[in-house]
């Protein structure tokens, strides 16, 4: 069996590029004052947390996003009240929270003080490997992030020679310069790089009528969809597109076809893996769907983990490291506490 490396990327992969980690998102959106409508969204979310959880702004930041989204989304789905909030008001709160998170991710990416050189190095490493052996399938990427820092560089650096394969049927948001299906790309002599995003992506939007998944190669189309400002180019009647992201709840909805395709493809990649490299992923218990996928499909593999920490003492190992050691046992070869940038520059091997 040929060797195959599967890279599993968490929020920490994009941390050096200025994207806040999921654990920091709530603190960031609640503690920073916005302008105009965004500030109104923030105040409404703060009031919701005060009314439902009894927490002021200082303590609200310590809540886990899952603990907000899960009861909120559950009440909306079941058409129930949550304390004094009606389903329609809860839908508005959920939309406000979605917008604020999207803005926080977008603002972090645009920071002029951050560098993405290591992501460019990562893409360069992968594309060079593909150019040397374009028909081989020695690696794939599973990203659990919404951000598109990696996506944009894959699209731009593969150029006309390669195609990004999201593992599902998708079309370009515009009529020209759209997505080329992987099989068509291979027939044309191009190489493909699998980038599977089981939790969705901010450059994806879906049509609730024709169920197409649209992709924008360079723009966070999902943010525009959260503002209800983008329409399907195939359907009549000005059908508004929806952001294609799975919210951080304990009850994720995988019913849409493109998610089923992505998760099925992720299962195949994991079953074929001889090595798995986790970068910036804390392996949280809340991701029980993904952990179950790993349990079901991962075989005899070598595991490497890349985390951020000042950890030096084995007796005081961070919880993230302990979770990996307890779960993988002898399969775990090494934990690098150096972060994504240092690992890619100094340790990356396929």
Coordinates of C-alpha atoms in Angstrom, one line a residue:
X1 CA 0.0 0.0 0.0
X2 CA 1.5 3.4 -1.0
X3 CA 2.1 5.9 1.8
X4 CA -0.4 8.7 2.3
X5 CA -0.3 11.7 4.7
X6 CA -3.5 13.4 5.8
X7 CA -3.2 16.9 7.2
X8 CA -5.9 17.8 9.7
X9 CA -6.0 21.5 10.3
X10 CA -7.7 23.3 13.2
X11 CA -8.0 27.0 14.0
X12 CA -4.4 27.1 15.3
X13 CA -3.2 26.5 11.7
X14 CA -4.4 30.1 10.8
X15 CA -3.4 31.7 14.1
X16 CA -0.1 33.1 12.9
X17 CA -2.0 34.6 9.9
X18 CA -4.1 36.7 12.3
X19 CA -7.2 34.5 12.5
X20 CA -8.5 34.2 16.1
X21 CA -8.8 30.7 17.6
X22 CA -12.3 29.5 18.2
X23 CA -11.8 29.8 22.0
X24 CA -11.0 33.5 21.5
X25 CA -13.9 34.4 19.1
X26 CA -16.6 35.1 21.7
X27 CA -14.2 37.2 23.7
X28 CA -13.2 39.2 20.6
X29 CA -16.7 39.9 19.3
X30 CA -18.1 40.8 22.7
X31 CA -15.3 42.9 24.0
X32 CA -14.6 45.0 20.9
X33 CA -17.0 47.9 20.0
X34 CA -18.1 47.9 16.4
X35 CA -19.8 50.6 14.3
X36 CA -23.3 51.0 13.0
X37 CA -25.3 47.8 12.6
X38 CA -22.5 45.6 13.8
X39 CA -22.5 47.3 17.2
X40 CA -26.3 46.9 17.4
X41 CA -25.8 43.1 16.7
X42 CA -23.2 43.0 19.5
X43 CA -25.5 44.7 22.0
X44 CA -28.3 42.4 21.2
X45 CA -26.1 39.3 21.7
X46 CA -24.8 40.7 25.0
X47 CA -28.4 41.3 26.2
X48 CA -29.4 37.8 25.2
X49 CA -26.5 36.3 27.2
X50 CA -27.4 38.5 30.2
X51 CA -31.1 37.5 30.0
X52 CA -30.6 33.8 29.4
X53 CA -27.4 33.0 31.3
X54 CA -27.4 35.9 33.9
X55 CA -23.8 36.8 32.9
X56 CA -22.5 40.4 32.4
X57 CA -20.1 41.3 29.6
X58 CA -17.0 40.4 31.5
X59 CA -18.1 36.8 32.4
X60 CA -20.0 36.2 29.1
X61 CA -16.6 36.0 27.2
X62 CA -15.8 32.8 29.2
X63 CA -18.7 30.9 27.7
X64 CA -18.0 28.2 25.1
X65 CA -19.6 28.9 21.7
X66 CA -21.2 25.5 21.8
X67 CA -23.0 26.3 25.0
X68 CA -24.6 29.3 23.3
X69 CA -25.3 27.9 19.9
X70 CA -26.7 24.5 21.0
X71 CA -29.7 25.6 23.0
X72 CA -30.3 28.6 20.7
X73 CA -30.3 26.5 17.5
X74 CA -32.3 23.7 19.2
X75 CA -35.0 26.1 20.2
X76 CA -35.2 27.6 16.7
X77 CA -35.4 24.2 15.1
X78 CA -38.1 23.0 17.4
X79 CA -40.0 26.3 17.2
X80 CA -39.7 26.8 21.0
X81 CA -39.1 29.7 23.3
X82 CA -35.8 30.0 25.2
X83 CA -36.6 31.9 28.4
X84 CA -38.4 35.0 27.2
X85 CA -37.1 34.8 23.6
X86 CA -39.4 33.7 20.9
X87 CA -38.2 31.5 17.9
X88 CA -38.2 34.6 15.7
X89 CA -36.1 36.6 18.2
X90 CA -33.8 33.6 18.6
X91 CA -33.3 33.4 14.8
X92 CA -32.3 37.1 14.8
X93 CA -29.8 36.5 17.7
X94 CA -28.3 33.5 15.9
X95 CA -27.9 35.6 12.7
X96 CA -26.3 38.4 14.7
X97 CA -23.9 36.0 16.3
X98 CA -23.0 34.5 12.9
X99 CA -22.3 37.9 11.4
X100 CA -20.1 39.0 14.3
X101 CA -18.1 35.8 14.1
X102 CA -17.7 36.2 10.3
X103 CA -16.6 39.8 10.8
X104 CA -14.0 38.8 13.5
X105 CA -12.5 36.2 11.1
X106 CA -12.5 38.7 8.3
X107 CA -10.9 41.4 10.3
X108 CA -8.2 39.1 11.6
X109 CA -7.3 38.0 8.1
X110 CA -7.0 41.6 6.9
X111 CA -4.6 42.7 9.6
X112 CA -1.5 44.3 8.0
X113 CA 0.7 43.2 10.9
X114 CA 0.3 39.5 10.3
X115 CA 2.2 37.3 7.8
X116 CA 1.0 34.3 5.8
X117 CA 4.5 33.3 4.6
X118 CA 4.3 29.9 6.3
X119 CA 1.0 29.1 4.5
X120 CA 2.5 30.0 1.2
X121 CA 5.4 27.7 2.1
X122 CA 2.9 25.0 2.9
X123 CA 1.2 25.4 -0.4
X124 CA 4.5 25.5 -2.3
X125 CA 5.6 22.3 -0.6
X126 CA 2.4 20.5 -1.6
X127 CA 2.3 21.9 -5.2
X128 CA 5.9 21.0 -5.8
X129 CA 5.2 17.4 -4.6
X130 CA 2.2 17.2 -7.0
X131 CA 4.2 18.5 -9.9
X132 CA 6.8 15.8 -9.4
X133 CA 4.2 13.1 -9.3
X134 CA 0.9 14.6 -10.6
X135 CA -1.0 11.3 -10.8
X136 CA -0.2 10.1 -7.2
X137 CA -2.4 10.5 -4.2
X138 CA 0.2 10.8 -1.4
X139 CA -1.6 13.5 0.7
X140 CA -4.8 15.3 1.3
X141 CA -6.0 18.1 3.6
X142 CA -9.0 18.1 6.0
X143 CA -9.6 21.6 7.4
X144 CA -12.1 22.2 10.1
X145 CA -11.9 26.0 9.7
X146 CA -14.2 28.4 8.1
X147 CA -11.5 30.8 7.1
X148 CA -10.1 30.8 3.5
X149 CA -6.5 31.8 4.1
X150 CA -5.3 28.4 2.8
X151 CA -7.9 28.2 0.1
X152 CA -6.9 31.5 -1.5
X153 CA -3.3 30.5 -1.7
X154 CA -4.1 27.1 -3.1
X155 CA -6.2 28.6 -5.9
X156 CA -3.6 31.3 -6.8
X157 CA -0.5 29.1 -6.5
X158 CA -1.8 26.1 -8.4
X159 CA -2.5 28.4 -11.3
X160 CA -3.5 26.7 -14.6
X161 CA -1.6 23.5 -13.6
X162 CA -3.7 22.3 -10.7
X163 CA -7.3 22.2 -9.3
X164 CA -8.5 22.4 -5.8
X165 CA -10.9 19.5 -5.0
X166 CA -13.3 20.2 -2.2
X167 CA -14.6 16.7 -2.3
X168 CA -18.2 17.6 -3.4
X169 CA -20.1 18.9 -6.4
X170 CA -19.7 22.7 -6.6
X171 CA -19.8 25.5 -9.2
X172 CA -18.3 28.9 -9.4
X173 CA -20.2 31.9 -8.0
X174 CA -19.7 33.6 -11.4
X175 CA -20.3 32.2 -14.9
X176 CA -16.7 32.5 -15.9
X177 CA -13.6 31.3 -14.0
X178 CA -15.6 28.6 -12.2
X179 CA -14.7 25.4 -10.5
X180 CA -13.4 22.6 -12.7
X181 CA -14.5 19.1 -11.7
X182 CA -11.5 16.9 -10.5
X183 CA -12.2 14.2 -13.1
X184 CA -12.3 16.8 -15.9
X185 CA -9.1 18.4 -14.6
X186 CA -7.3 15.0 -14.7
X187 CA -8.5 14.4 -18.2
X188 CA -6.9 17.8 -19.1
X189 CA -3.6 16.7 -17.6
X190 CA -3.9 18.9 -14.4
X191 CA -3.1 17.7 -10.9
X192 CA -5.6 17.9 -8.0
X193 CA -5.2 18.8 -4.4
X194 CA -7.9 17.6 -2.0
X195 CA -9.0 20.2 0.5
X196 CA -12.0 18.8 2.5
X197 CA -13.9 21.2 4.8
X198 CA -16.4 19.2 6.8
X199 CA -17.7 22.3 8.7
X200 CA -18.1 24.5 5.7
X201 CA -16.3 27.5 4.5
X202 CA -16.7 31.3 4.3
X203 CA -16.3 31.3 0.5
X204 CA -19.1 28.8 0.1
X205 CA -22.8 29.6 -0.3
X206 CA -25.8 27.4 -1.1
X207 CA -29.1 27.9 -2.9
X208 CA -32.1 26.8 -0.8
X209 CA -34.1 26.2 -4.0
X210 CA -31.7 24.3 -6.4
X211 CA -29.3 23.2 -3.6
X212 CA -26.2 24.1 -5.6
X213 CA -23.0 24.8 -3.7
X214 CA -21.3 28.0 -5.1
X215 CA -17.6 28.7 -4.5
X216 CA -15.8 32.0 -4.7
X217 CA -12.1 31.5 -5.1
X218 CA -11.0 34.7 -3.5
X219 CA -13.8 36.3 -1.6
X220 CA -15.7 35.4 1.6
X221 CA -19.1 35.1 -0.1
X222 CA -20.6 33.7 3.1
X223 CA -20.3 37.1 4.8
X224 CA -22.4 38.6 1.9
X225 CA -24.9 35.8 2.3
X226 CA -25.2 36.5 6.0
X227 CA -26.3 40.0 5.0
X228 CA -28.8 38.4 2.6
X229 CA -27.3 40.3 -0.4
X230 CA -26.4 37.5 -2.8
X231 CA -28.9 35.7 -5.2
X232 CA -28.7 32.5 -7.1
X233 CA -27.7 33.0 -10.7
X234 CA -29.7 29.9 -11.8
X235 CA -33.0 30.3 -10.1
X236 CA -35.7 32.8 -11.0
X237 CA -37.4 34.9 -8.3
X238 CA -34.3 36.5 -6.7
X239 CA -33.6 33.5 -4.4
X240 CA -31.2 34.5 -1.7
X241 CA -28.1 32.3 -1.0
X242 CA -27.2 31.0 2.4
X243 CA -23.8 30.8 4.0
X244 CA -22.5 27.2 3.9
X245 CA -21.1 26.9 7.4
X246 CA -21.9 24.4 10.2
X247 CA -22.4 26.3 13.4
X248 CA -20.5 25.2 16.6
X249 CA -23.3 23.3 18.2
X250 CA -23.4 19.9 19.7
X251 CA -26.1 19.0 17.1
X252 CA -24.7 19.7 13.7
X253 CA -26.9 19.3 10.6
X254 CA -25.2 17.2 8.0
X255 CA -28.3 16.6 5.9
X256 CA -27.3 18.7 2.9
X257 CA -25.8 16.7 0.0
X258 CA -22.5 18.5 -0.2
X259 CA -21.8 17.8 3.5
X260 CA -22.6 14.1 3.0
X261 CA -20.2 14.0 0.1
X262 CA -17.4 15.7 2.0
X263 CA -17.8 13.5 5.1
X264 CA -17.8 10.4 2.9
X265 CA -14.6 11.6 1.1
X266 CA -13.0 12.4 4.5
X267 CA -13.8 8.8 5.6
X268 CA -12.0 7.5 2.5
X269 CA -9.0 9.7 3.1
X270 CA -8.6 8.7 6.7
X271 CA -9.0 5.0 5.9
X272 CA -6.2 5.3 3.3
X273 CA -3.9 7.3 5.6
X274 CA -0.6 5.9 6.8
X275 CA 0.3 9.1 8.6
X276 CA -1.9 11.8 10.1
X277 CA -0.5 15.3 11.0
X278 CA -2.8 17.4 13.2
X279 CA -1.9 21.1 13.0
X280 CA -3.4 23.6 15.4
X281 CA -6.3 21.3 16.3
X282 CA -7.0 20.8 20.0
X283 CA -9.0 17.6 19.4
X284 CA -11.9 18.8 21.6
X285 CA -14.5 16.4 23.0
X286 CA -17.2 18.7 21.5
X287 CA -16.2 17.5 18.0
X288 CA -17.6 14.1 18.7
X289 CA -18.8 13.6 15.1
X290 CA -15.3 14.1 13.7
X291 CA -13.7 12.0 16.5
X292 CA -16.1 9.2 15.7
X293 CA -15.1 9.4 12.1
X294 CA -11.5 9.0 13.1
X295 CA -12.3 6.1 15.4
X296 CA -14.2 4.3 12.6
X297 CA -11.9 4.8 9.7
X298 CA -8.3 5.3 11.0
X299 CA -6.2 2.2 11.0
X300 CA -2.5 1.6 11.8
X301 CA -1.1 5.0 11.3
X302 CA 1.7 7.2 12.5
X303 CA 0.4 10.4 14.2
X304 CA 2.2 13.8 14.6
X305 CA 0.6 16.7 16.4
X306 CA 1.4 20.4 16.2
X307 CA 0.2 22.7 18.9
X308 CA 0.9 26.1 20.4
X309 CA 2.3 26.0 23.9
X310 CA 5.2 27.0 26.1
X311 CA 5.0 23.4 27.4
X312 CA 8.4 22.1 28.6
X313 CA 7.6 19.9 31.6
X314 CA 6.2 16.4 30.8
X315 CA 4.5 16.4 34.2
X316 CA 2.5 19.6 33.3
X317 CA 1.4 18.8 29.8
X318 CA -1.5 20.8 28.4
X319 CA -4.9 19.2 28.2
X320 CA -4.8 19.1 24.4
X321 CA -1.6 17.0 24.5
X322 CA -3.1 14.6 27.0
X323 CA -6.2 14.1 24.9
X324 CA -4.0 13.0 21.9
X325 CA -1.8 10.7 24.1
X326 CA -4.8 9.1 25.7
X327 CA -6.6 8.6 22.4
X328 CA -3.8 7.5 20.1
X329 CA -1.4 5.7 22.5
X330 CA 1.5 4.2 20.7
X331 CA 0.4 5.6 17.3
X332 CA 1.4 9.1 18.5
X333 CA 5.0 9.6 17.5
X334 CA 5.6 13.2 18.5
X335 CA 3.9 16.4 19.7
X336 CA 5.5 19.6 18.5
X337 CA 4.6 22.6 20.7
X338 CA 6.1 25.0 18.2
X339 CA 3.0 26.2 16.3
X340 CA 2.2 25.9 12.6
X341 CA 4.7 28.3 11.2
X342 CA 7.7 26.7 12.8
X343 CA 6.6 23.2 12.0
X344 CA 6.1 23.9 8.3
X345 CA 9.4 25.7 8.0
X346 CA 11.5 23.1 10.0
X347 CA 9.7 19.8 10.4
X348 CA 7.3 19.2 7.4
X349 CA 7.7 15.9 5.7
X350 CA 5.4 13.8 3.5

